[in-house]
Amino acid sequence: QEISPSDYARTLAERKAHAYGAEALEITNGVALIIGSDTIVDLDGHIMEKPTDEKVAHSMLSSLSGNWHQVHTGVAVYSVGASASSNEPQLMFSFTDTAKVKFASLTDRDIKAYIDTREPFDKAGSYGIQGIGGQLVEKINGDFFSVMGLPMHRLSRELT
């Protein structure tokens, strides 16, 4: 079954938060909120997660070079211990926030130099806007914090 990139990001966030919520039930005596998030890069419907090696990182960055793409960050909030009738974390809400990002045109030398920093290897799409990878970004339409991995303004609004 096909799942859209934005739904995929939200589903990953829900799974992460639920898994941690189950662990938190064992260590918390009271009520807790568990916030999970996951970020993916979407280039024309193709999901880019974290690269597995230099070759994959190079391919991702080459594909993004000079192009617009979308960054989807899924967020899920679970409550733990709020219901006496359930030992399961309870989903309060989840959402996906999306920003559009335009990469600068990169030379092969630019890509290699960035890969040599080792920064791409724990980042969806092989870059982190909050680090050295921010130099690769020419424009952004949307929330910077969504691209970074947690749309703080929207999350705070949803929590109120």
Short mmCIF file of N, CA and C in Angstrom, two decimals:
data_model
loop_
_atom_site.label_atom_id
_atom_site.label_comp_id
_atom_site.label_asym_id
_atom_site.label_seq_id
_atom_site.Cartn_x
_atom_site.Cartn_y
_atom_site.Cartn_z
N GLN A 1 0.84 -1.19 0.00
CA GLN A 1 0.00 0.00 0.00
C GLN A 1 0.88 1.24 0.00
N GLU A 2 0.61 2.14 -0.93
CA GLU A 2 1.35 3.39 -1.02
C GLU A 2 0.96 4.33 0.12
N ILE A 3 1.93 5.03 0.63
CA ILE A 3 1.69 6.04 1.66
C ILE A 3 2.39 7.31 1.21
N SER A 4 1.74 8.43 1.39
CA SER A 4 2.34 9.70 0.96
C SER A 4 3.53 10.02 1.85
N PRO A 5 4.49 10.78 1.34
CA PRO A 5 5.63 11.15 2.17
C PRO A 5 5.23 11.86 3.47
N SER A 6 4.22 12.73 3.42
CA SER A 6 3.81 13.44 4.65
C SER A 6 3.17 12.47 5.65
N ASP A 7 2.37 11.54 5.17
CA ASP A 7 1.78 10.53 6.07
C ASP A 7 2.86 9.60 6.63
N TYR A 8 3.86 9.30 5.81
CA TYR A 8 4.96 8.45 6.25
C TYR A 8 5.71 9.10 7.42
N ALA A 9 6.00 10.40 7.32
CA ALA A 9 6.70 11.11 8.39
C ALA A 9 5.88 11.09 9.68
N ARG A 10 4.58 11.33 9.56
CA ARG A 10 3.70 11.32 10.74
C ARG A 10 3.64 9.92 11.36
N THR A 11 3.54 8.90 10.54
CA THR A 11 3.49 7.52 11.03
C THR A 11 4.77 7.15 11.77
N LEU A 12 5.92 7.53 11.22
CA LEU A 12 7.19 7.27 11.91
C LEU A 12 7.23 7.96 13.27
N ALA A 13 6.77 9.20 13.33
CA ALA A 13 6.73 9.93 14.60
C ALA A 13 5.82 9.22 15.61
N GLU A 14 4.66 8.76 15.14
CA GLU A 14 3.74 8.05 16.03
C GLU A 14 4.38 6.77 16.57
N ARG A 15 5.04 6.03 15.71
CA ARG A 15 5.67 4.77 16.15
C ARG A 15 6.79 5.03 17.16
N LYS A 16 7.60 6.04 16.91
CA LYS A 16 8.68 6.38 17.85
C LYS A 16 8.13 6.76 19.21
N ALA A 17 7.15 7.67 19.21
CA ALA A 17 6.60 8.14 20.47
C ALA A 17 5.88 7.02 21.21
N HIS A 18 5.16 6.18 20.50
CA HIS A 18 4.46 5.06 21.14
C HIS A 18 5.46 4.11 21.78
N ALA A 19 6.53 3.78 21.06
CA ALA A 19 7.54 2.86 21.60
C ALA A 19 8.18 3.43 22.86
N TYR A 20 8.51 4.71 22.83
CA TYR A 20 9.11 5.31 24.02
C TYR A 20 8.08 5.42 25.13
N GLY A 21 6.83 5.69 24.76
CA GLY A 21 5.77 5.77 25.77
C GLY A 21 5.59 4.48 26.51
N ALA A 22 5.70 3.35 25.80
CA ALA A 22 5.60 2.04 26.46
C ALA A 22 6.74 1.86 27.45
N GLU A 23 7.95 2.30 27.10
CA GLU A 23 9.08 2.25 28.03
C GLU A 23 8.86 3.19 29.21
N ALA A 24 8.32 4.37 28.94
CA ALA A 24 8.12 5.37 29.99
C ALA A 24 7.13 4.89 31.04
N LEU A 25 6.16 4.06 30.62
CA LEU A 25 5.20 3.53 31.58
C LEU A 25 5.90 2.76 32.70
N GLU A 26 7.01 2.14 32.36
CA GLU A 26 7.74 1.35 33.35
C GLU A 26 8.55 2.21 34.31
N ILE A 27 8.91 3.44 33.91
CA ILE A 27 9.79 4.25 34.75
C ILE A 27 9.11 5.47 35.38
N THR A 28 7.90 5.78 34.95
CA THR A 28 7.22 6.95 35.51
C THR A 28 6.12 6.51 36.47
N ASN A 29 5.98 7.24 37.53
CA ASN A 29 4.91 6.96 38.50
C ASN A 29 3.71 7.86 38.27
N GLY A 30 3.89 8.86 37.46
CA GLY A 30 2.81 9.82 37.24
C GLY A 30 2.43 9.91 35.79
N VAL A 31 1.88 11.04 35.44
CA VAL A 31 1.44 11.30 34.08
C VAL A 31 2.58 11.97 33.34
N ALA A 32 2.78 11.57 32.10
CA ALA A 32 3.83 12.18 31.29
C ALA A 32 3.33 12.36 29.86
N LEU A 33 3.90 13.33 29.18
CA LEU A 33 3.67 13.51 27.75
C LEU A 33 4.92 13.03 27.03
N ILE A 34 4.72 12.29 25.98
CA ILE A 34 5.81 11.81 25.14
C ILE A 34 5.65 12.47 23.78
N ILE A 35 6.69 13.17 23.33
CA ILE A 35 6.67 13.83 22.03
C ILE A 35 7.67 13.11 21.13
N GLY A 36 7.18 12.67 19.99
CA GLY A 36 8.05 12.03 19.00
C GLY A 36 8.00 12.82 17.71
N SER A 37 9.11 12.86 17.01
CA SER A 37 9.12 13.51 15.70
C SER A 37 10.03 12.74 14.75
N ASP A 38 9.75 12.89 13.48
CA ASP A 38 10.59 12.30 12.46
C ASP A 38 10.52 13.18 11.22
N THR A 39 11.65 13.34 10.58
CA THR A 39 11.76 14.23 9.43
C THR A 39 12.25 13.44 8.22
N ILE A 40 11.61 13.68 7.09
CA ILE A 40 12.06 13.08 5.83
C ILE A 40 12.13 14.16 4.76
N VAL A 41 12.95 13.90 3.77
CA VAL A 41 13.06 14.77 2.61
C VAL A 41 12.31 14.10 1.46
N ASP A 42 11.57 14.89 0.73
CA ASP A 42 10.71 14.40 -0.36
C ASP A 42 11.08 15.15 -1.63
N LEU A 43 11.70 14.44 -2.56
CA LEU A 43 12.03 15.02 -3.86
C LEU A 43 11.12 14.39 -4.90
N ASP A 44 10.13 15.15 -5.31
CA ASP A 44 9.17 14.69 -6.33
C ASP A 44 8.51 13.36 -5.94
N GLY A 45 8.15 13.23 -4.67
CA GLY A 45 7.47 12.03 -4.19
C GLY A 45 8.40 10.91 -3.77
N HIS A 46 9.69 11.07 -3.98
CA HIS A 46 10.68 10.07 -3.57
C HIS A 46 11.17 10.40 -2.17
N ILE A 47 10.99 9.48 -1.24
CA ILE A 47 11.37 9.70 0.16
C ILE A 47 12.87 9.47 0.33
N MET A 48 13.52 10.46 0.93
CA MET A 48 14.95 10.36 1.24
C MET A 48 15.10 10.35 2.77
N GLU A 49 15.58 9.24 3.28
CA GLU A 49 15.84 9.15 4.71
C GLU A 49 17.33 9.39 4.93
N LYS A 50 17.89 8.82 5.98
CA LYS A 50 19.33 8.98 6.25
C LYS A 50 20.13 8.11 5.28
N PRO A 51 21.24 8.63 4.78
CA PRO A 51 22.06 7.83 3.85
C PRO A 51 22.78 6.71 4.59
N THR A 52 22.99 5.62 3.89
CA THR A 52 23.67 4.47 4.49
C THR A 52 25.17 4.49 4.26
N ASP A 53 25.62 5.25 3.27
CA ASP A 53 27.05 5.34 2.99
C ASP A 53 27.33 6.58 2.14
N GLU A 54 28.60 6.80 1.83
CA GLU A 54 29.01 7.98 1.06
C GLU A 54 28.38 8.02 -0.33
N LYS A 55 28.29 6.87 -0.96
CA LYS A 55 27.72 6.81 -2.31
C LYS A 55 26.26 7.27 -2.29
N VAL A 56 25.49 6.80 -1.31
CA VAL A 56 24.08 7.19 -1.20
C VAL A 56 23.98 8.68 -0.87
N ALA A 57 24.82 9.16 0.04
CA ALA A 57 24.82 10.58 0.38
C ALA A 57 25.12 11.43 -0.85
N HIS A 58 26.10 11.02 -1.62
CA HIS A 58 26.47 11.76 -2.84
C HIS A 58 25.30 11.78 -3.82
N SER A 59 24.65 10.65 -3.99
CA SER A 59 23.50 10.56 -4.89
C SER A 59 22.37 11.48 -4.45
N MET A 60 22.07 11.46 -3.15
CA MET A 60 21.01 12.32 -2.63
C MET A 60 21.33 13.80 -2.85
N LEU A 61 22.53 14.20 -2.47
CA LEU A 61 22.91 15.61 -2.60
C LEU A 61 22.96 16.03 -4.06
N SER A 62 23.40 15.17 -4.94
CA SER A 62 23.40 15.46 -6.37
C SER A 62 21.97 15.66 -6.88
N SER A 63 21.05 14.83 -6.40
CA SER A 63 19.65 14.95 -6.81
C SER A 63 19.01 16.24 -6.31
N LEU A 64 19.39 16.66 -5.11
CA LEU A 64 18.83 17.88 -4.53
C LEU A 64 19.43 19.14 -5.14
N SER A 65 20.65 19.04 -5.65
CA SER A 65 21.37 20.19 -6.19
C SER A 65 20.55 20.99 -7.19
N GLY A 66 20.37 22.27 -6.90
CA GLY A 66 19.64 23.17 -7.80
C GLY A 66 18.15 22.99 -7.84
N ASN A 67 17.61 22.11 -6.99
CA ASN A 67 16.18 21.78 -7.05
C ASN A 67 15.43 22.15 -5.78
N TRP A 68 14.13 22.34 -5.95
CA TRP A 68 13.21 22.48 -4.83
C TRP A 68 12.84 21.08 -4.35
N HIS A 69 12.65 20.94 -3.05
CA HIS A 69 12.14 19.69 -2.48
C HIS A 69 11.30 20.05 -1.25
N GLN A 70 10.62 19.07 -0.72
CA GLN A 70 9.82 19.28 0.48
C GLN A 70 10.46 18.54 1.64
N VAL A 71 10.34 19.15 2.81
CA VAL A 71 10.77 18.50 4.04
C VAL A 71 9.53 18.35 4.91
N HIS A 72 9.22 17.10 5.26
CA HIS A 72 8.05 16.79 6.08
C HIS A 72 8.53 16.36 7.47
N THR A 73 8.03 17.03 8.49
CA THR A 73 8.31 16.59 9.85
C THR A 73 6.99 16.17 10.50
N GLY A 74 6.93 14.90 10.87
CA GLY A 74 5.78 14.37 11.57
C GLY A 74 6.01 14.52 13.07
N VAL A 75 4.95 14.84 13.78
CA VAL A 75 5.01 14.99 15.24
C VAL A 75 3.84 14.22 15.84
N ALA A 76 4.11 13.51 16.91
CA ALA A 76 3.06 12.78 17.63
C ALA A 76 3.23 13.04 19.13
N VAL A 77 2.11 13.23 19.81
CA VAL A 77 2.13 13.44 21.26
C VAL A 77 1.23 12.38 21.90
N TYR A 78 1.84 11.63 22.80
CA TYR A 78 1.13 10.59 23.56
C TYR A 78 1.10 10.97 25.02
N SER A 79 0.05 10.57 25.71
CA SER A 79 0.01 10.69 27.17
C SER A 79 0.28 9.31 27.75
N VAL A 80 0.96 9.32 28.87
CA VAL A 80 1.30 8.08 29.56
C VAL A 80 0.79 8.19 30.99
N GLY A 81 0.10 7.18 31.44
CA GLY A 81 -0.37 7.15 32.83
C GLY A 81 -1.59 7.99 33.11
N ALA A 82 -2.21 8.57 32.08
CA ALA A 82 -3.37 9.43 32.29
C ALA A 82 -4.66 8.65 32.45
N SER A 83 -4.66 7.39 32.00
CA SER A 83 -5.86 6.58 32.07
C SER A 83 -5.63 5.37 32.96
N ALA A 84 -6.41 5.26 34.00
CA ALA A 84 -6.28 4.11 34.90
C ALA A 84 -6.72 2.82 34.23
N SER A 85 -7.52 2.93 33.16
CA SER A 85 -8.05 1.74 32.51
C SER A 85 -7.14 1.18 31.44
N SER A 86 -6.04 1.86 31.15
CA SER A 86 -5.17 1.39 30.08
C SER A 86 -3.70 1.52 30.47
N ASN A 87 -2.95 0.50 30.14
CA ASN A 87 -1.50 0.55 30.34
C ASN A 87 -0.78 0.96 29.07
N GLU A 88 -1.52 1.30 28.05
CA GLU A 88 -0.95 1.70 26.77
C GLU A 88 -0.84 3.22 26.69
N PRO A 89 0.20 3.73 26.06
CA PRO A 89 0.27 5.17 25.78
C PRO A 89 -0.93 5.55 24.90
N GLN A 90 -1.50 6.71 25.16
CA GLN A 90 -2.68 7.16 24.42
C GLN A 90 -2.30 8.32 23.50
N LEU A 91 -2.57 8.15 22.20
CA LEU A 91 -2.28 9.21 21.23
C LEU A 91 -3.21 10.39 21.50
N MET A 92 -2.62 11.54 21.76
CA MET A 92 -3.39 12.77 21.94
C MET A 92 -3.64 13.45 20.59
N PHE A 93 -2.57 13.59 19.82
CA PHE A 93 -2.68 14.16 18.47
C PHE A 93 -1.38 13.90 17.71
N SER A 94 -1.50 14.03 16.40
CA SER A 94 -0.32 13.96 15.54
C SER A 94 -0.58 14.83 14.32
N PHE A 95 0.51 15.28 13.72
CA PHE A 95 0.39 16.11 12.53
C PHE A 95 1.70 16.05 11.75
N THR A 96 1.65 16.56 10.53
CA THR A 96 2.85 16.73 9.72
C THR A 96 2.93 18.18 9.30
N ASP A 97 4.10 18.77 9.44
CA ASP A 97 4.34 20.13 8.96
C ASP A 97 5.33 20.04 7.80
N THR A 98 5.07 20.79 6.75
CA THR A 98 5.88 20.70 5.53
C THR A 98 6.44 22.06 5.15
N ALA A 99 7.70 22.07 4.78
CA ALA A 99 8.35 23.27 4.24
C ALA A 99 8.96 22.92 2.89
N LYS A 100 9.05 23.91 2.03
CA LYS A 100 9.70 23.74 0.74
C LYS A 100 11.09 24.36 0.81
N VAL A 101 12.07 23.63 0.29
CA VAL A 101 13.46 24.06 0.38
C VAL A 101 14.09 24.03 -1.01
N LYS A 102 14.83 25.09 -1.34
CA LYS A 102 15.56 25.17 -2.62
C LYS A 102 17.04 25.05 -2.32
N PHE A 103 17.65 24.04 -2.91
CA PHE A 103 19.09 23.85 -2.79
C PHE A 103 19.82 24.71 -3.81
N ALA A 104 20.98 25.19 -3.46
CA ALA A 104 21.86 25.84 -4.41
C ALA A 104 22.37 24.78 -5.39
N SER A 105 22.86 25.22 -6.52
CA SER A 105 23.51 24.30 -7.46
C SER A 105 24.89 23.96 -6.90
N LEU A 106 25.14 22.68 -6.76
CA LEU A 106 26.38 22.21 -6.13
C LEU A 106 27.30 21.56 -7.15
N THR A 107 28.57 21.80 -7.01
CA THR A 107 29.56 21.10 -7.83
C THR A 107 29.87 19.77 -7.15
N ASP A 108 30.50 18.89 -7.88
CA ASP A 108 30.93 17.62 -7.30
C ASP A 108 31.89 17.87 -6.13
N ARG A 109 32.71 18.90 -6.28
CA ARG A 109 33.66 19.27 -5.21
C ARG A 109 32.91 19.74 -3.95
N ASP A 110 31.85 20.53 -4.15
CA ASP A 110 31.03 20.98 -3.01
C ASP A 110 30.46 19.78 -2.26
N ILE A 111 29.92 18.84 -3.02
CA ILE A 111 29.28 17.65 -2.44
C ILE A 111 30.31 16.82 -1.68
N LYS A 112 31.44 16.59 -2.29
CA LYS A 112 32.49 15.80 -1.63
C LYS A 112 32.96 16.48 -0.35
N ALA A 113 33.16 17.79 -0.40
CA ALA A 113 33.61 18.52 0.80
C ALA A 113 32.60 18.40 1.92
N TYR A 114 31.31 18.49 1.58
CA TYR A 114 30.27 18.37 2.61
C TYR A 114 30.23 16.95 3.17
N ILE A 115 30.33 15.96 2.32
CA ILE A 115 30.35 14.57 2.79
C ILE A 115 31.54 14.34 3.71
N ASP A 116 32.68 14.95 3.39
CA ASP A 116 33.88 14.80 4.22
C ASP A 116 33.70 15.33 5.64
N THR A 117 32.71 16.21 5.86
CA THR A 117 32.46 16.70 7.22
C THR A 117 31.79 15.63 8.09
N ARG A 118 31.25 14.59 7.44
CA ARG A 118 30.52 13.48 8.09
C ARG A 118 29.13 13.90 8.58
N GLU A 119 28.75 15.15 8.39
CA GLU A 119 27.45 15.62 8.84
C GLU A 119 26.26 14.93 8.15
N PRO A 120 26.37 14.57 6.88
CA PRO A 120 25.19 14.01 6.21
C PRO A 120 24.67 12.69 6.75
N PHE A 121 25.47 11.97 7.51
CA PHE A 121 25.13 10.57 7.79
C PHE A 121 24.06 10.34 8.84
N ASP A 122 23.67 11.35 9.57
CA ASP A 122 22.55 11.15 10.50
C ASP A 122 21.41 12.13 10.18
N LYS A 123 21.33 12.50 8.90
CA LYS A 123 20.34 13.49 8.48
C LYS A 123 19.52 12.97 7.30
N ALA A 124 18.21 13.13 7.39
CA ALA A 124 17.34 12.80 6.27
C ALA A 124 17.75 13.64 5.07
N GLY A 125 17.83 13.02 3.91
CA GLY A 125 18.21 13.73 2.71
C GLY A 125 19.68 14.10 2.65
N SER A 126 20.44 13.67 3.62
CA SER A 126 21.89 13.88 3.69
C SER A 126 22.32 15.30 4.03
N TYR A 127 21.42 16.10 4.63
CA TYR A 127 21.86 17.43 5.05
C TYR A 127 21.10 17.87 6.29
N GLY A 128 21.75 18.75 7.05
CA GLY A 128 21.13 19.37 8.21
C GLY A 128 21.17 20.87 8.05
N ILE A 129 20.01 21.50 7.99
CA ILE A 129 19.95 22.94 7.77
C ILE A 129 20.55 23.71 8.95
N GLN A 130 20.54 23.10 10.14
CA GLN A 130 21.04 23.76 11.34
C GLN A 130 22.56 23.69 11.47
N GLY A 131 23.20 22.98 10.57
CA GLY A 131 24.66 22.83 10.63
C GLY A 131 25.32 23.36 9.37
N ILE A 132 26.39 22.72 9.00
CA ILE A 132 27.13 23.11 7.80
C ILE A 132 26.23 23.02 6.58
N GLY A 133 25.30 22.08 6.58
CA GLY A 133 24.38 21.90 5.46
C GLY A 133 23.51 23.11 5.18
N GLY A 134 23.39 24.01 6.14
CA GLY A 134 22.63 25.24 5.90
C GLY A 134 23.21 26.06 4.76
N GLN A 135 24.51 25.88 4.50
CA GLN A 135 25.16 26.60 3.40
C GLN A 135 24.68 26.12 2.04
N LEU A 136 24.07 24.95 1.99
CA LEU A 136 23.59 24.38 0.74
C LEU A 136 22.20 24.89 0.37
N VAL A 137 21.51 25.49 1.34
CA VAL A 137 20.13 25.93 1.16
C VAL A 137 20.10 27.36 0.65
N GLU A 138 19.43 27.53 -0.48
CA GLU A 138 19.31 28.85 -1.10
C GLU A 138 18.07 29.59 -0.62
N LYS A 139 16.94 28.87 -0.48
CA LYS A 139 15.68 29.48 -0.07
C LYS A 139 14.87 28.46 0.73
N ILE A 140 13.96 29.00 1.55
CA ILE A 140 13.03 28.14 2.26
C ILE A 140 11.67 28.82 2.31
N ASN A 141 10.62 28.06 2.02
CA ASN A 141 9.24 28.52 2.17
C ASN A 141 8.60 27.64 3.23
N GLY A 142 8.40 28.20 4.41
CA GLY A 142 7.83 27.43 5.50
C GLY A 142 8.64 27.64 6.76
N ASP A 143 8.39 26.79 7.73
CA ASP A 143 8.98 26.90 9.05
C ASP A 143 10.39 26.30 9.08
N PHE A 144 11.38 27.13 9.40
CA PHE A 144 12.76 26.67 9.53
C PHE A 144 12.84 25.49 10.49
N PHE A 145 12.09 25.57 11.59
CA PHE A 145 12.16 24.53 12.61
C PHE A 145 11.57 23.20 12.13
N SER A 146 10.68 23.25 11.16
CA SER A 146 10.20 22.00 10.55
C SER A 146 11.31 21.33 9.79
N VAL A 147 12.11 22.11 9.07
CA VAL A 147 13.23 21.56 8.34
C VAL A 147 14.27 21.02 9.33
N MET A 148 14.42 21.69 10.45
CA MET A 148 15.39 21.27 11.46
C MET A 148 14.94 20.01 12.19
N GLY A 149 13.62 19.77 12.27
CA GLY A 149 13.17 18.52 12.85
C GLY A 149 12.11 18.60 13.92
N LEU A 150 11.70 19.82 14.33
CA LEU A 150 10.61 19.95 15.29
C LEU A 150 9.95 21.32 15.11
N PRO A 151 8.77 21.34 14.50
CA PRO A 151 8.07 22.61 14.27
C PRO A 151 7.51 23.17 15.59
N MET A 152 8.36 23.91 16.28
CA MET A 152 8.07 24.34 17.64
C MET A 152 6.81 25.20 17.76
N HIS A 153 6.63 26.14 16.84
CA HIS A 153 5.45 27.00 16.94
C HIS A 153 4.17 26.19 16.81
N ARG A 154 4.10 25.36 15.79
CA ARG A 154 2.88 24.55 15.61
C ARG A 154 2.67 23.59 16.77
N LEU A 155 3.74 22.97 17.26
CA LEU A 155 3.61 22.08 18.41
C LEU A 155 3.07 22.81 19.62
N SER A 156 3.58 24.01 19.89
CA SER A 156 3.10 24.77 21.06
C SER A 156 1.64 25.15 20.89
N ARG A 157 1.22 25.46 19.67
CA ARG A 157 -0.19 25.77 19.42
C ARG A 157 -1.07 24.54 19.64
N GLU A 158 -0.61 23.39 19.18
CA GLU A 158 -1.38 22.16 19.33
C GLU A 158 -1.49 21.76 20.80
N LEU A 159 -0.47 22.06 21.59
CA LEU A 159 -0.48 21.70 23.01
C LEU A 159 -1.39 22.59 23.85
N THR A 160 -1.72 23.79 23.35
CA THR A 160 -2.55 24.71 24.14
C THR A 160 -4.02 24.46 23.98
#
